[in-house]
Amino acid sequence: MVRVQQTKHALGSEVVLTLVGANEQWLQKTIEELWQEIRLFEQTFSRFIADSELSYVNQRAGLPVEVGPEFIGLTEAAKEMSLRTDGLYDPFVLPALQRAGYKGSWPAPEISEGTLDFSSRDAADPADIMVTPQTVRLPANTALDFGGIGKGYLLDMLAERLQVGGCTDFWLSLGGDIVVQGRDSDGEAWNIGIASADATGLAAQIENHQGQRMAIATSGTIKRRGPGWHHLIDPRSGKPADTDVLTATVCLASAIEADVYAKCLVVLGSSGATAFMQGHAIATAVLQTSDKHDKLKIIKIGI
Amino acid sequence: MKRYQLTNNQQEGNTTVLTMVPATPAARLEFRAGQYVAVGFRQGSRRSPMRCFSLTSAPGAAGTLQIAFRRQGNFTDAMARLRIGDSLFVAGPFGSFCVPPEQQYPLVYLAAGVGITPFVSLLRDQMARGLQIPTTLLYSCRTLDDMPFAPELMQLAQDCPWLTVRFLVTQLPGTFQPHPLVVPGQFTEAVVQQFFAADADYYICGPKGYNKLASQILEQNNTPPEQIHTEAFGQGSKLGIAGFALQKVVYSLVAVALLIGMGGVFALDTIKSSRQASAAKNNPTAAQKATTPSSSSANTTTGTTSTDNTAPNSTSSDTSGTSSTSNDATASGNSSSTTNSTDATPYSQPVSSVS
């Protein structure tokens, strides 16, 4: 068995694709196809690309806009996840995010050239997004963003594509959101590390004994931040979440759920996290919190 | 050139039907029914040549494009293997094999084999626009298996009183039962005369020989030239072949340029080395500094290198990146070779961190 791995910068972060199989040439070809998917996804859904489909839709808020099937799919998923989290996940946080200071693409958020400014737009109820098989209509004066859900959605899509294409042993990382399946080229189970919030090493490790598909997403306030702000907006206040959780890692079969729920745990803070995890069948998670003395505390659930 | 994404790949006998949507709204291509486009796709790190295909889709269907073709060689075989989600590159539209919006006279469509494709678009467009002009389609094929879109055309014939469809089939099985829409035999003057109309506009699309025969029949029946519209059909279009030839020339020029460049670098390097060697005779310290080997870790930003059995590959994408390959040396799964690479490879195991 051969392991093939490629690393590139995409989606504003480091992307690592690792495939295992018997035919190296086929793996190389498959990886190239995955890069194409990622590039296409970015060109469709990036709010930092002025002619992306997302930017196109946002500029026409209030009007029905013809979009591709992928856009329809992700929009439906965003509506569903908003419903499941009682609005804690909100695809309409973009105006608040830009008002907070996250304007341009990371790691240079202050450089907003080329990015459309929607900071004056309103929030809205995702249930009011009208979706038909070919069109999407946003409520007027709103702006959509898939920042809290896109990577998870894409990971699920890539994993499914690999599975259907016959590749059943892989791990993929989109900026630290991960999906694993199967085993490494030596037959060993994948070991997934969870980075410590103080960057001293690993806070925990999860071994995927069974080899089933597993998604691990980590969200937090330690990375995309600037003076007085970070990128996780609490939809309830419209401001960066005031929370003791530095990072939250969630492990589930679905990457989109792991992605969204990890963010929700950060927004809720450690006091609200337990009830949320129980209500959403999250059996494996890691919360890294800081107390008023900035002391790091690691809480492992199911590990 | 616009980028499209494949949404459907249907195989009907020897014919492949590909349906695609624009990758972004800006990529949407506007066209008229009856026109054709040039299509290419990605082959590894390079783009394939472009080949021309008539569109079978009608304009206005959410920007969707559809093409159909026979699998006849490497290019069409590769196109037929494209998967849903794959990207295609589309240029155009080209051609004027179109029915004017103000058309009032009857239409007679003469199609042979895969030359049916522009007529599928024209008929779908007529349906969509409610253009109920008396229209006759004579579709010539060798066998019953050779008739892409036949079920749809039969249904159209049933649903549209303004449309008459006949399939002219040369080779019918002995067990074939008569069918009102199927005419046994070849495309001949006698058949055409059954559906001839002096004031009709005739649209002809098929292989060269068929087009020539059809035009001759019409001219012999005193059809004015301005009422005869012909589209030559062959999947090895001039555009595609010219594109491929151009690609060969470009690659050759690039190869020559690279060789010249390498030769120049080698020459400069040789000159530099000989100068340094002569300088070293006078100043040993400068020479020592000059010959200190530089660390090479072009693969990874963290500076680690792979100790795999195979040399790391450089990526061929538009953004810089790294790649590595490791082999399991034994069939039994003994991990001795992969253990080393696991220890040294930067991303031997996944690590979840804030994205």
JSON list of C-alpha atoms in Angstrom, two decimals, chain A residues 1-9 14 16 24 28 32-33 36-37 39-40 43-44 51 53 56 66 69-70 134 151 161 165 171 173-178 180 184-186 189-195 202 216-220 222-224 231 247 249, chain B residues 3 5 7 21-26 28 42 44-45 60-64 83-87 301 308 310 313 315-330 333-335 338-339 341-342 345-355:
[
{"chain": "A", "resi": 1, "resn": "MET", "atom": "CA", "xyz": [0.00, 0.00, 0.00]},
{"chain": "A", "resi": 2, "resn": "VAL", "atom": "CA", "xyz": [1.12, 3.50, -0.77]},
{"chain": "A", "resi": 3, "resn": "ARG", "atom": "CA", "xyz": [0.38, 6.74, 1.01]},
{"chain": "A", "resi": 4, "resn": "VAL", "atom": "CA", "xyz": [0.27, 9.90, -1.08]},
{"chain": "A", "resi": 5, "resn": "GLN", "atom": "CA", "xyz": [0.05, 13.30, 0.55]},
{"chain": "A", "resi": 6, "resn": "GLN", "atom": "CA", "xyz": [-0.08, 16.82, -0.77]},
{"chain": "A", "resi": 7, "resn": "THR", "atom": "CA", "xyz": [-0.23, 20.11, 1.08]},
{"chain": "A", "resi": 8, "resn": "LYS", "atom": "CA", "xyz": [-1.30, 23.46, -0.31]},
{"chain": "A", "resi": 9, "resn": "HIS", "atom": "CA", "xyz": [-2.73, 26.75, 0.81]},
{"chain": "A", "resi": 14, "resn": "GLU", "atom": "CA", "xyz": [-3.34, 24.97, 5.01]},
{"chain": "A", "resi": 16, "resn": "VAL", "atom": "CA", "xyz": [-3.51, 18.51, 3.61]},
{"chain": "A", "resi": 24, "resn": "GLU", "atom": "CA", "xyz": [0.12, 5.43, -6.65]},
{"chain": "A", "resi": 28, "resn": "GLN", "atom": "CA", "xyz": [-2.06, 11.09, -7.56]},
{"chain": "A", "resi": 32, "resn": "GLU", "atom": "CA", "xyz": [-5.54, 16.26, -8.29]},
{"chain": "A", "resi": 33, "resn": "GLU", "atom": "CA", "xyz": [-9.28, 15.87, -8.70]},
{"chain": "A", "resi": 36, "resn": "GLN", "atom": "CA", "xyz": [-9.95, 20.85, -8.42]},
{"chain": "A", "resi": 37, "resn": "GLU", "atom": "CA", "xyz": [-12.99, 20.39, -6.20]},
{"chain": "A", "resi": 39, "resn": "ARG", "atom": "CA", "xyz": [-10.53, 25.30, -5.98]},
{"chain": "A", "resi": 40, "resn": "LEU", "atom": "CA", "xyz": [-14.01, 25.24, -7.46]},
{"chain": "A", "resi": 43, "resn": "GLN", "atom": "CA", "xyz": [-14.28, 30.15, -6.28]},
{"chain": "A", "resi": 44, "resn": "THR", "atom": "CA", "xyz": [-17.96, 29.52, -5.66]},
{"chain": "A", "resi": 51, "resn": "ASP", "atom": "CA", "xyz": [-17.06, 37.39, -8.66]},
{"chain": "A", "resi": 53, "resn": "GLU", "atom": "CA", "xyz": [-21.26, 32.89, -6.74]},
{"chain": "A", "resi": 56, "resn": "TYR", "atom": "CA", "xyz": [-23.04, 37.45, -6.81]},
{"chain": "A", "resi": 66, "resn": "GLU", "atom": "CA", "xyz": [-30.09, 31.41, -10.48]},
{"chain": "A", "resi": 69, "resn": "PRO", "atom": "CA", "xyz": [-26.64, 22.86, -7.52]},
{"chain": "A", "resi": 70, "resn": "GLU", "atom": "CA", "xyz": [-23.74, 23.16, -5.09]},
{"chain": "A", "resi": 134, "resn": "GLN", "atom": "CA", "xyz": [-32.51, 26.47, -9.37]},
{"chain": "A", "resi": 151, "resn": "LYS", "atom": "CA", "xyz": [-15.24, 23.47, 5.35]},
{"chain": "A", "resi": 161, "resn": "ARG", "atom": "CA", "xyz": [-16.37, 11.35, -3.45]},
{"chain": "A", "resi": 165, "resn": "GLY", "atom": "CA", "xyz": [-14.47, 6.46, -6.26]},
{"chain": "A", "resi": 171, "resn": "TRP", "atom": "CA", "xyz": [-7.37, 11.68, 5.95]},
{"chain": "A", "resi": 173, "resn": "SER", "atom": "CA", "xyz": [-7.47, 18.40, 6.64]},
{"chain": "A", "resi": 174, "resn": "LEU", "atom": "CA", "xyz": [-8.92, 21.75, 5.70]},
{"chain": "A", "resi": 175, "resn": "GLY", "atom": "CA", "xyz": [-7.12, 24.14, 8.00]},
{"chain": "A", "resi": 176, "resn": "GLY", "atom": "CA", "xyz": [-7.43, 21.79, 10.95]},
{"chain": "A", "resi": 177, "resn": "ASP", "atom": "CA", "xyz": [-10.95, 20.49, 10.30]},
{"chain": "A", "resi": 178, "resn": "ILE", "atom": "CA", "xyz": [-10.36, 16.85, 9.57]},
{"chain": "A", "resi": 180, "resn": "VAL", "atom": "CA", "xyz": [-10.42, 10.35, 8.47]},
{"chain": "A", "resi": 184, "resn": "ASP", "atom": "CA", "xyz": [-2.64, 4.12, 7.11]},
{"chain": "A", "resi": 185, "resn": "SER", "atom": "CA", "xyz": [-0.46, 2.32, 4.57]},
{"chain": "A", "resi": 186, "resn": "ASP", "atom": "CA", "xyz": [1.01, 0.13, 7.31]},
{"chain": "A", "resi": 189, "resn": "ALA", "atom": "CA", "xyz": [-5.36, 3.15, 12.67]},
{"chain": "A", "resi": 190, "resn": "TRP", "atom": "CA", "xyz": [-5.23, 6.89, 12.17]},
{"chain": "A", "resi": 191, "resn": "ASN", "atom": "CA", "xyz": [-4.30, 8.80, 15.32]},
{"chain": "A", "resi": 192, "resn": "ILE", "atom": "CA", "xyz": [-5.79, 12.27, 15.38]},
{"chain": "A", "resi": 193, "resn": "GLY", "atom": "CA", "xyz": [-4.07, 14.83, 17.53]},
{"chain": "A", "resi": 194, "resn": "ILE", "atom": "CA", "xyz": [-5.86, 17.83, 18.98]},
{"chain": "A", "resi": 195, "resn": "ALA", "atom": "CA", "xyz": [-3.65, 20.87, 19.17]},
{"chain": "A", "resi": 202, "resn": "LEU", "atom": "CA", "xyz": [-1.26, 18.16, 21.81]},
{"chain": "A", "resi": 216, "resn": "ILE", "atom": "CA", "xyz": [-13.00, 16.20, 13.88]},
{"chain": "A", "resi": 217, "resn": "ALA", "atom": "CA", "xyz": [-13.46, 19.95, 13.89]},
{"chain": "A", "resi": 218, "resn": "THR", "atom": "CA", "xyz": [-11.86, 22.47, 16.18]},
{"chain": "A", "resi": 219, "resn": "SER", "atom": "CA", "xyz": [-13.13, 25.98, 16.55]},
{"chain": "A", "resi": 220, "resn": "GLY", "atom": "CA", "xyz": [-11.80, 28.71, 18.76]},
{"chain": "A", "resi": 222, "resn": "ILE", "atom": "CA", "xyz": [-7.14, 31.93, 19.45]},
{"chain": "A", "resi": 223, "resn": "LYS", "atom": "CA", "xyz": [-6.45, 32.27, 15.77]},
{"chain": "A", "resi": 224, "resn": "ARG", "atom": "CA", "xyz": [-8.45, 34.65, 13.58]},
{"chain": "A", "resi": 231, "resn": "HIS", "atom": "CA", "xyz": [-14.01, 35.87, 14.26]},
{"chain": "A", "resi": 247, "resn": "THR", "atom": "CA", "xyz": [-11.05, 26.05, 21.61]},
{"chain": "A", "resi": 249, "resn": "THR", "atom": "CA", "xyz": [-13.12, 20.15, 19.35]},
{"chain": "B", "resi": 3, "resn": "ARG", "atom": "CA", "xyz": [-15.55, 27.05, -16.89]},
{"chain": "B", "resi": 5, "resn": "GLN", "atom": "CA", "xyz": [-19.07, 21.80, -14.14]},
{"chain": "B", "resi": 7, "resn": "THR", "atom": "CA", "xyz": [-23.75, 17.53, -13.66]},
{"chain": "B", "resi": 21, "resn": "VAL", "atom": "CA", "xyz": [-23.71, 24.08, -15.60]},
{"chain": "B", "resi": 22, "resn": "PRO", "atom": "CA", "xyz": [-21.62, 27.23, -15.31]},
{"chain": "B", "resi": 23, "resn": "ALA", "atom": "CA", "xyz": [-19.10, 27.06, -12.47]},
{"chain": "B", "resi": 24, "resn": "THR", "atom": "CA", "xyz": [-20.00, 30.63, -11.52]},
{"chain": "B", "resi": 25, "resn": "PRO", "atom": "CA", "xyz": [-22.77, 32.94, -12.74]},
{"chain": "B", "resi": 26, "resn": "ALA", "atom": "CA", "xyz": [-20.13, 34.94, -14.62]},
{"chain": "B", "resi": 28, "resn": "ARG", "atom": "CA", "xyz": [-22.60, 31.48, -18.12]},
{"chain": "B", "resi": 42, "resn": "ARG", "atom": "CA", "xyz": [-8.27, 18.93, -17.69]},
{"chain": "B", "resi": 44, "resn": "GLY", "atom": "CA", "xyz": [-3.67, 15.84, -15.25]},
{"chain": "B", "resi": 45, "resn": "SER", "atom": "CA", "xyz": [-1.94, 19.18, -15.00]},
{"chain": "B", "resi": 60, "resn": "GLY", "atom": "CA", "xyz": [-32.37, 29.75, -21.16]},
{"chain": "B", "resi": 61, "resn": "ALA", "atom": "CA", "xyz": [-32.39, 26.51, -19.20]},
{"chain": "B", "resi": 62, "resn": "ALA", "atom": "CA", "xyz": [-30.59, 27.97, -16.17]},
{"chain": "B", "resi": 63, "resn": "GLY", "atom": "CA", "xyz": [-27.39, 28.29, -18.19]},
{"chain": "B", "resi": 64, "resn": "THR", "atom": "CA", "xyz": [-27.23, 24.52, -18.66]},
{"chain": "B", "resi": 83, "resn": "ARG", "atom": "CA", "xyz": [-17.35, 12.36, -13.72]},
{"chain": "B", "resi": 84, "resn": "ILE", "atom": "CA", "xyz": [-20.02, 14.50, -12.18]},
{"chain": "B", "resi": 85, "resn": "GLY", "atom": "CA", "xyz": [-18.34, 17.53, -10.68]},
{"chain": "B", "resi": 86, "resn": "ASP", "atom": "CA", "xyz": [-15.48, 17.57, -13.19]},
{"chain": "B", "resi": 87, "resn": "SER", "atom": "CA", "xyz": [-14.65, 20.88, -14.80]},
{"chain": "B", "resi": 301, "resn": "THR", "atom": "CA", "xyz": [7.94, 25.09, 5.21]},
{"chain": "B", "resi": 308, "resn": "ASP", "atom": "CA", "xyz": [10.49, 7.72, 2.11]},
{"chain": "B", "resi": 310, "resn": "THR", "atom": "CA", "xyz": [10.50, 7.45, -3.27]},
{"chain": "B", "resi": 313, "resn": "ASN", "atom": "CA", "xyz": [7.22, 14.92, -5.93]},
{"chain": "B", "resi": 315, "resn": "THR", "atom": "CA", "xyz": [3.27, 19.67, -7.03]},
{"chain": "B", "resi": 316, "resn": "SER", "atom": "CA", "xyz": [2.12, 21.04, -10.30]},
{"chain": "B", "resi": 317, "resn": "SER", "atom": "CA", "xyz": [-0.59, 23.32, -9.09]},
{"chain": "B", "resi": 318, "resn": "ASP", "atom": "CA", "xyz": [-0.92, 27.06, -9.20]},
{"chain": "B", "resi": 319, "resn": "THR", "atom": "CA", "xyz": [-0.08, 27.46, -5.50]},
{"chain": "B", "resi": 320, "resn": "SER", "atom": "CA", "xyz": [3.07, 26.29, -3.88]},
{"chain": "B", "resi": 321, "resn": "GLY", "atom": "CA", "xyz": [2.78, 23.13, -1.91]},
{"chain": "B", "resi": 322, "resn": "THR", "atom": "CA", "xyz": [4.42, 19.92, -0.88]},
{"chain": "B", "resi": 323, "resn": "SER", "atom": "CA", "xyz": [3.84, 16.33, -1.62]},
{"chain": "B", "resi": 324, "resn": "SER", "atom": "CA", "xyz": [5.25, 13.07, -0.45]},
{"chain": "B", "resi": 325, "resn": "THR", "atom": "CA", "xyz": [4.74, 9.42, -1.16]},
{"chain": "B", "resi": 326, "resn": "SER", "atom": "CA", "xyz": [5.55, 6.50, 1.03]},
{"chain": "B", "resi": 327, "resn": "ASN", "atom": "CA", "xyz": [5.52, 2.81, 0.21]},
{"chain": "B", "resi": 328, "resn": "ASP", "atom": "CA", "xyz": [4.89, -0.19, 2.34]},
{"chain": "B", "resi": 329, "resn": "ALA", "atom": "CA", "xyz": [7.76, -2.40, 1.22]},
{"chain": "B", "resi": 330, "resn": "THR", "atom": "CA", "xyz": [6.30, -5.79, 2.06]},
{"chain": "B", "resi": 333, "resn": "GLY", "atom": "CA", "xyz": [2.23, -5.05, 5.91]},
{"chain": "B", "resi": 334, "resn": "ASN", "atom": "CA", "xyz": [5.54, -4.93, 7.75]},
{"chain": "B", "resi": 335, "resn": "SER", "atom": "CA", "xyz": [5.88, -1.31, 8.62]},
{"chain": "B", "resi": 338, "resn": "THR", "atom": "CA", "xyz": [6.93, 3.32, 6.67]},
{"chain": "B", "resi": 339, "resn": "THR", "atom": "CA", "xyz": [7.86, 3.76, 10.32]},
{"chain": "B", "resi": 341, "resn": "SER", "atom": "CA", "xyz": [8.83, 7.93, 6.94]},
{"chain": "B", "resi": 342, "resn": "THR", "atom": "CA", "xyz": [6.10, 8.27, 9.54]},
{"chain": "B", "resi": 345, "resn": "THR", "atom": "CA", "xyz": [7.11, 13.16, 7.47]},
{"chain": "B", "resi": 346, "resn": "PRO", "atom": "CA", "xyz": [5.58, 16.43, 8.67]},
{"chain": "B", "resi": 347, "resn": "TYR", "atom": "CA", "xyz": [1.99, 15.23, 8.43]},
{"chain": "B", "resi": 348, "resn": "SER", "atom": "CA", "xyz": [2.20, 11.57, 9.27]},
{"chain": "B", "resi": 349, "resn": "GLN", "atom": "CA", "xyz": [-0.94, 11.86, 11.34]},
{"chain": "B", "resi": 350, "resn": "PRO", "atom": "CA", "xyz": [-3.68, 14.44, 11.32]},
{"chain": "B", "resi": 351, "resn": "VAL", "atom": "CA", "xyz": [-3.86, 17.18, 13.93]},
{"chain": "B", "resi": 352, "resn": "SER", "atom": "CA", "xyz": [-7.02, 19.12, 14.50]},
{"chain": "B", "resi": 353, "resn": "SER", "atom": "CA", "xyz": [-6.53, 22.78, 15.29]},
{"chain": "B", "resi": 354, "resn": "VAL", "atom": "CA", "xyz": [-8.45, 26.01, 15.01]},
{"chain": "B", "resi": 355, "resn": "SER", "atom": "CA", "xyz": [-9.20, 26.48, 11.33]}
]
